[in-house]
Short mmCIF file of C-alpha atoms in Angstrom, two decimals:
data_model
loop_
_atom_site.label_atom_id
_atom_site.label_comp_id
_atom_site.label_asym_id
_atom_site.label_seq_id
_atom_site.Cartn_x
_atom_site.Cartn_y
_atom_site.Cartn_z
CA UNK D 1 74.72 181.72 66.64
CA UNK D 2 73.61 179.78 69.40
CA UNK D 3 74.08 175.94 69.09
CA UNK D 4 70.73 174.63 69.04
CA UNK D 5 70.43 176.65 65.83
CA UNK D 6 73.27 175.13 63.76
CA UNK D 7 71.61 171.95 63.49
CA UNK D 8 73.92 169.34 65.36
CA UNK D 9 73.32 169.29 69.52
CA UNK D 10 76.55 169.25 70.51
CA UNK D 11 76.14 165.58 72.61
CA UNK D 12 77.04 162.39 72.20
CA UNK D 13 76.05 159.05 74.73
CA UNK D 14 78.46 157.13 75.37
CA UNK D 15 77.47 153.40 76.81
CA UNK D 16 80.56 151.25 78.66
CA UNK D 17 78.48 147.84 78.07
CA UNK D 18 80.99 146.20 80.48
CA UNK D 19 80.15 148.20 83.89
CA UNK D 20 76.71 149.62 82.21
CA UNK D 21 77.50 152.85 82.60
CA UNK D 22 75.74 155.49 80.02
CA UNK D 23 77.21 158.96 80.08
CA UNK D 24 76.92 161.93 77.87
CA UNK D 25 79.39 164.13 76.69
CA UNK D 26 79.46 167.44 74.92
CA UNK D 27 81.13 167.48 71.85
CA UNK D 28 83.75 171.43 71.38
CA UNK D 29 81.65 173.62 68.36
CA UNK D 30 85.62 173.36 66.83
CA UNK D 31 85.17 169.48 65.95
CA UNK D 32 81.80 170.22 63.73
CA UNK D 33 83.52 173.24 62.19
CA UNK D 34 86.85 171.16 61.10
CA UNK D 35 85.03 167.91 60.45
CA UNK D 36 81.13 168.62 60.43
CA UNK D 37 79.57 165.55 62.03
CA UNK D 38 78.95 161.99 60.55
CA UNK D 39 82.28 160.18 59.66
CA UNK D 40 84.53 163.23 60.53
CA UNK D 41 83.28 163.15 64.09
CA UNK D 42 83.27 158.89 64.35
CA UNK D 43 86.98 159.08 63.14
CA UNK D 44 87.79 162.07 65.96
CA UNK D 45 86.01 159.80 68.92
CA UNK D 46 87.44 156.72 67.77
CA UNK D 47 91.11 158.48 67.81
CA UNK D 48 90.97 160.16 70.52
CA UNK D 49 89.75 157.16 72.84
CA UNK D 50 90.80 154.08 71.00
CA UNK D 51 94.41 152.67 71.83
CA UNK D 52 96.06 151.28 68.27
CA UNK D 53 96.09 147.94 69.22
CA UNK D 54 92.57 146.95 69.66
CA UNK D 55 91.21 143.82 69.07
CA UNK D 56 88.51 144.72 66.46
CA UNK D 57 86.55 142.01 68.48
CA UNK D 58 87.44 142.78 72.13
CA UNK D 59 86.36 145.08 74.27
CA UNK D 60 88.87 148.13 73.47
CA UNK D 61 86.98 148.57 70.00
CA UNK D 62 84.23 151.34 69.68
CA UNK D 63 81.20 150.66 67.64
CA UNK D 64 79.93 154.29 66.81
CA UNK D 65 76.03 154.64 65.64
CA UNK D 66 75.51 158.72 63.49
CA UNK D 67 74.07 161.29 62.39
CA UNK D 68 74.81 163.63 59.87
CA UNK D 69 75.13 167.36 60.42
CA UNK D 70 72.22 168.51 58.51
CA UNK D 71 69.87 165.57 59.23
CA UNK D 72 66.78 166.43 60.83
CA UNK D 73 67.16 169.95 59.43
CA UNK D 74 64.65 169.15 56.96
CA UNK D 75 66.79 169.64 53.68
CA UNK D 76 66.64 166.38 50.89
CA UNK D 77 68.83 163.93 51.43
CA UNK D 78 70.45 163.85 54.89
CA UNK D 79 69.03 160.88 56.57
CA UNK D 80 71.38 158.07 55.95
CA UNK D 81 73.54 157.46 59.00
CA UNK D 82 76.94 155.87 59.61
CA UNK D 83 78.63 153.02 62.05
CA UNK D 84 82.46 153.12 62.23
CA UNK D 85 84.67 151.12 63.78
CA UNK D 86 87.93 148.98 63.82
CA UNK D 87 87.29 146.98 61.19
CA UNK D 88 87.70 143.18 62.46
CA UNK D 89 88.13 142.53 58.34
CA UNK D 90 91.27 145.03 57.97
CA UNK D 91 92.35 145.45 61.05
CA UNK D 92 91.85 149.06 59.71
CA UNK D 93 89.49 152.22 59.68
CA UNK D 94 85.74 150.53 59.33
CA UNK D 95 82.56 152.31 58.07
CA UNK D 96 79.25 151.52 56.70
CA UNK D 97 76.71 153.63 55.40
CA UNK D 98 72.79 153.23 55.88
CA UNK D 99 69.25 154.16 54.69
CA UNK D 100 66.35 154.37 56.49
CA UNK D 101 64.42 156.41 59.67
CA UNK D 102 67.24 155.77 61.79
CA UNK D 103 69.83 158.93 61.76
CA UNK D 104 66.93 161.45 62.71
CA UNK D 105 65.79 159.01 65.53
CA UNK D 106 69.33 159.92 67.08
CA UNK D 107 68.80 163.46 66.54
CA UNK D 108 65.56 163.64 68.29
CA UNK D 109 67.00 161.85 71.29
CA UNK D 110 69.60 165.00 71.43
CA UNK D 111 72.53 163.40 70.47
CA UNK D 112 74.28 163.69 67.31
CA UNK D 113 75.97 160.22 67.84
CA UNK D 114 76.10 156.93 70.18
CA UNK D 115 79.31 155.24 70.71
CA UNK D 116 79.87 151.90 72.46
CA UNK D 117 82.88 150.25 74.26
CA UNK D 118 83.35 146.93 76.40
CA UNK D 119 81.58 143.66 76.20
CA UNK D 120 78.34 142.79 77.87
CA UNK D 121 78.52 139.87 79.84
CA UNK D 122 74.58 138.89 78.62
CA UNK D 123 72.88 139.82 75.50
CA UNK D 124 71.35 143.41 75.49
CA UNK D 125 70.18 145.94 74.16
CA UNK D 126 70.16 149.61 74.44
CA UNK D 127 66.26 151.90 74.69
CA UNK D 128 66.76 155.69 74.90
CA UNK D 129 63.79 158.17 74.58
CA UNK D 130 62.85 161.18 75.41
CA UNK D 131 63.44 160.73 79.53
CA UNK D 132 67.14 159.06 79.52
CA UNK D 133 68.74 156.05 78.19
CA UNK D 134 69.27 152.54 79.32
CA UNK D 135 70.39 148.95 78.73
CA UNK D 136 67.42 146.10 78.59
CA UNK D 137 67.75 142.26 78.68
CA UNK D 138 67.88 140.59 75.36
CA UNK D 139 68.04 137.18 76.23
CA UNK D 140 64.28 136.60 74.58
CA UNK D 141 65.70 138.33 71.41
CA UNK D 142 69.23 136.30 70.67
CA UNK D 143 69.15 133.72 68.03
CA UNK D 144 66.22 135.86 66.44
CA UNK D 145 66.85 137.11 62.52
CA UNK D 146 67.07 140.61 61.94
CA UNK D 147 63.56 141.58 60.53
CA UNK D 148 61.42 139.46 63.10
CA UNK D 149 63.72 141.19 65.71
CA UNK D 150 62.78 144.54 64.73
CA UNK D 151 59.22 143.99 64.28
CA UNK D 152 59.41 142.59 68.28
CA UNK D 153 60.78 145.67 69.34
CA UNK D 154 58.95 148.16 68.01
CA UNK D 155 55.87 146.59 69.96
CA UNK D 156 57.51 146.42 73.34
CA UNK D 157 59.10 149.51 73.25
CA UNK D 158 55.90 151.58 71.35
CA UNK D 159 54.62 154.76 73.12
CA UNK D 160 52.99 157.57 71.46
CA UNK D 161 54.88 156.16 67.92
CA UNK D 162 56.68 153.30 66.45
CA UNK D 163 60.39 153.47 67.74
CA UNK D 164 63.37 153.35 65.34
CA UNK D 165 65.59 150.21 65.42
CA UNK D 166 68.55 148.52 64.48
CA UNK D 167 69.72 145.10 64.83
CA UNK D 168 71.93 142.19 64.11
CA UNK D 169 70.80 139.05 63.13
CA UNK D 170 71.99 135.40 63.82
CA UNK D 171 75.50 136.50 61.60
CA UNK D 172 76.31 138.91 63.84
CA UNK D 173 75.92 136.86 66.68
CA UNK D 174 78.17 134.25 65.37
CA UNK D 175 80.36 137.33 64.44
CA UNK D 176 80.57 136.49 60.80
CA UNK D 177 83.05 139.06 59.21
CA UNK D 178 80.88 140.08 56.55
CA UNK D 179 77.85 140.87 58.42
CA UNK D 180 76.10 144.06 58.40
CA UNK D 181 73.30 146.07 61.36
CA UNK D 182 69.75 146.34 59.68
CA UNK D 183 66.75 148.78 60.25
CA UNK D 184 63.70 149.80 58.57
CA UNK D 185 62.74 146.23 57.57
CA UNK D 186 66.02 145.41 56.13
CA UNK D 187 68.07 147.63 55.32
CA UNK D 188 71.75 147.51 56.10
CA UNK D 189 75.07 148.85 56.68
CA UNK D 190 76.84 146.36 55.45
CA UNK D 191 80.74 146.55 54.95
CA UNK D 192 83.56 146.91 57.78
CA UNK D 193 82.14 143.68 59.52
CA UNK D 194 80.16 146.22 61.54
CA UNK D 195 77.81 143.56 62.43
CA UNK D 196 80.37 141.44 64.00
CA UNK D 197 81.60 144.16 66.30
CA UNK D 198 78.22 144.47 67.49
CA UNK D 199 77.56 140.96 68.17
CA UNK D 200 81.14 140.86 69.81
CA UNK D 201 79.66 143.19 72.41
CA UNK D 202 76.43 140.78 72.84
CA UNK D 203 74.69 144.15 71.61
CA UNK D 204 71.35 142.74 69.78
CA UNK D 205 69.80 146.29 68.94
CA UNK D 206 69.66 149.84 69.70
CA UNK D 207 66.03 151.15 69.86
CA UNK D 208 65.04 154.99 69.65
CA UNK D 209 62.47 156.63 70.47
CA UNK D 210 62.67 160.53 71.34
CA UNK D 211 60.40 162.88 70.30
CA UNK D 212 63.01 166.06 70.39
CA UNK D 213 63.56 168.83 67.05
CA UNK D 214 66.22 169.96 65.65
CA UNK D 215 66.95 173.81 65.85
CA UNK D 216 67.88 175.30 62.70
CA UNK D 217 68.57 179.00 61.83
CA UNK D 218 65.86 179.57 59.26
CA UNK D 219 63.43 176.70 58.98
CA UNK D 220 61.47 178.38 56.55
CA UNK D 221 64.29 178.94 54.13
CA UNK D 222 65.29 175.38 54.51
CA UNK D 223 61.77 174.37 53.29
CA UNK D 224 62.15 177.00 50.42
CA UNK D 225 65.58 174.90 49.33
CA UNK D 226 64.45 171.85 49.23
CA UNK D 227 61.29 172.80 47.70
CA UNK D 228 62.93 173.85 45.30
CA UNK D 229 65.91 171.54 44.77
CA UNK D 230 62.88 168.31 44.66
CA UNK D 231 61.06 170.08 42.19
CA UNK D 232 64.83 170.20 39.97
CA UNK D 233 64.71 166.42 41.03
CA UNK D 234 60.97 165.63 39.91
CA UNK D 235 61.41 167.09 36.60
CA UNK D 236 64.74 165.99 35.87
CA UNK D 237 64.50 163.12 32.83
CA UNK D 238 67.53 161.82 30.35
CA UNK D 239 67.07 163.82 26.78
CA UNK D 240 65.00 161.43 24.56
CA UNK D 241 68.48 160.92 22.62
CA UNK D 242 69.88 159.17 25.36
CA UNK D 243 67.06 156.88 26.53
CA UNK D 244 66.63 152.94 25.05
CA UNK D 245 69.22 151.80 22.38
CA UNK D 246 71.68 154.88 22.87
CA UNK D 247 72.21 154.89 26.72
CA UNK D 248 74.93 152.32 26.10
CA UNK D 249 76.68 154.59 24.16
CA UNK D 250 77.02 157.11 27.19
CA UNK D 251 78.14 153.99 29.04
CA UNK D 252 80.93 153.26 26.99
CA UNK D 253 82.08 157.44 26.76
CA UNK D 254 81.58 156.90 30.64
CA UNK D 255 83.67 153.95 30.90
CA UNK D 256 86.66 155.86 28.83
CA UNK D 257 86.24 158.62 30.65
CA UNK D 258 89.73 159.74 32.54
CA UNK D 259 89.64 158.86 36.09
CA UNK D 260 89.54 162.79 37.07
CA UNK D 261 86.17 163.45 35.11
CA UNK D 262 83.25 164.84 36.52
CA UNK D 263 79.49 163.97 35.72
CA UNK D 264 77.06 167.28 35.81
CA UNK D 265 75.11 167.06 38.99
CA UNK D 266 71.83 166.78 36.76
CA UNK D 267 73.16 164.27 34.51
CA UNK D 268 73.88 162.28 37.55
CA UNK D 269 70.23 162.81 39.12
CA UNK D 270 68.54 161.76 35.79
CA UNK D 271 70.77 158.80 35.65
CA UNK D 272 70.13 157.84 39.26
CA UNK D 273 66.25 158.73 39.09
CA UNK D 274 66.05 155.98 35.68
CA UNK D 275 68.81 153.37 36.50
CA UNK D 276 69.15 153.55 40.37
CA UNK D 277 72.33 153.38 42.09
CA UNK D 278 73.46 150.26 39.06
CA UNK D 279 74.32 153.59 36.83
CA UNK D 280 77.04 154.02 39.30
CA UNK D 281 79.40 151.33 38.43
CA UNK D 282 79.67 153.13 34.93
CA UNK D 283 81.88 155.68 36.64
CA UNK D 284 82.97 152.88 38.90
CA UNK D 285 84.79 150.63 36.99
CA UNK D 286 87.49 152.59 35.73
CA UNK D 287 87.90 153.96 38.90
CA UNK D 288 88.57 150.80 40.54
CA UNK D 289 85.06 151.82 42.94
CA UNK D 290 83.66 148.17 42.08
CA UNK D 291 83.40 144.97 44.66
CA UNK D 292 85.33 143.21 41.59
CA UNK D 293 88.65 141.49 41.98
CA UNK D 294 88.97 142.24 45.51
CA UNK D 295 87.79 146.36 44.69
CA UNK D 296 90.98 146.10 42.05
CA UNK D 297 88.27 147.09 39.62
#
């Protein structure tokens, strides 16, 4: 199958904010098939060119902005994207997870990921469409929060569409530990210090705007999935015996629940689609999955 079918495009851009230099590189059809894309694919970069001692604030540490290996293909759920990292909070593996329009905007520039090294002497930030990529002053945009930031940028840098952003805010300028990169109006991947290691770089925000598809096998079929998996999801509602007074009671079974058990992949939907993500820290807490005690649980 040829690669512009499987879904992923094989490149990443890689921008040296030290000497300015932005380079692609392709990416062996071996590293998708052993760790598809996303996380598997920050932790193989990061590894490969990262030496074990970097500073998670210096210039040796690689800020990594991605995709996921079926986003942009069109199927439910695919469009949160990932920054990794040393983490300057652990000294460890770093990751963050994120909503939002962002992780196809890096697919339809025809990469699958952006990593960043070095430290920019001045505040910038990096534009890439459609035509190339480059880094733009930022000077006008430092000391800005995160939301007024965005809403700047997506008026400079508007063509035929709004572009896709993400930013750090006057905490990650100050390279607080515990802040995160926003987009899409305020959303944010928030843990790992992320933030910080952007602002360590003087990087204020990465702004996308490409235009480009992703090439699937069988579009159609996609659309026939998901079709069909969001009409599961629309329909899906808790049994009238578990709704008001009695949900509590499947909280506590939950909550004695052996650490190995398993919740039905409809039971979790209906929970989700009623309770939002809160109904997770039912399975959380005996886990030890909650931000309690230090994550002791």
């Amino acid at each position: 199958m040829k690669r512009d079918m499987k879904g992923y495009t094989g490149r990443i851009l890689i921008v040296d904010l030290s000497t300015f230099g932005i380079r692609e590189e392709e990416i062996p059809d071996r590293v998708y098939e052993n760790l598809l894309s996303g996380i598997g694919l920050g932790a193989y970069f990061l590894y490969k060119h990262m030496p074990a001692d970097a500073d998670p604030l210096g210039p040796d540490n690689i800020l990594g902005l991605l995709s996921g290996l079926l986003t942009g293909s069109g199927s439910l759920m695919t469009g949160r994207w990932m920054a990794v990292c040393k983490s300057p909070l652990t000294g460890g593996w770093g990751d963050a997870n994120c909503g939002g329009t962002f992780a196809p905007a890096i697919k339809q520039c025809g990469y699958d990921a952006i990593f960043f090294k070095g430290i920019s002497e001045k505040p910038v930030y990096l534009y890439a469409d459609d035509d190339g990529a480059e880094l733009r002053d930022a000077a006008h945009l430092w000391g800005k929060d995160a939301i007024e930031t965005e809403d700047i940028l997506r008026k400079e840098c508007r063509k035929k569409k709004k572009p896709d952003v993400v930013v750090i805010g006057p905490a990650g300028e100050k390279l607080s530990l515990i802040a995160g990169i926003s987009n899409s109006g305020g959303r944010i991947a928030a843990r790992s210090g992320v933030g910080a290691v952007m602002g360590s770089k003087r990087l204020k925000a990465v702004v996308l705007n490409g235009s480009g598809r992703v090439g699937i096998q069988d579009r159609e079929a996609m659309k026939a999935y998901s079709k069909e998996f969001a009409e599961k999801v629309k329909n899906a509602n808790l049994p009238k015996f578990l709704k008001g007074a009695l949900f509590p009671l499947l909280s506590m079974f939950m909550a004695g629940a052996k650490k190995s058990s398993t919740v039905d992949g409809m039971m979790s939907v209906m929970m989700t689609k009623k309770y939002g993500t809160a109904s997770n820290n039912t399975m959380g807490l005996p886990n030890g999955d909650t931000p309690v005690k230090n994550w002791k649980g």
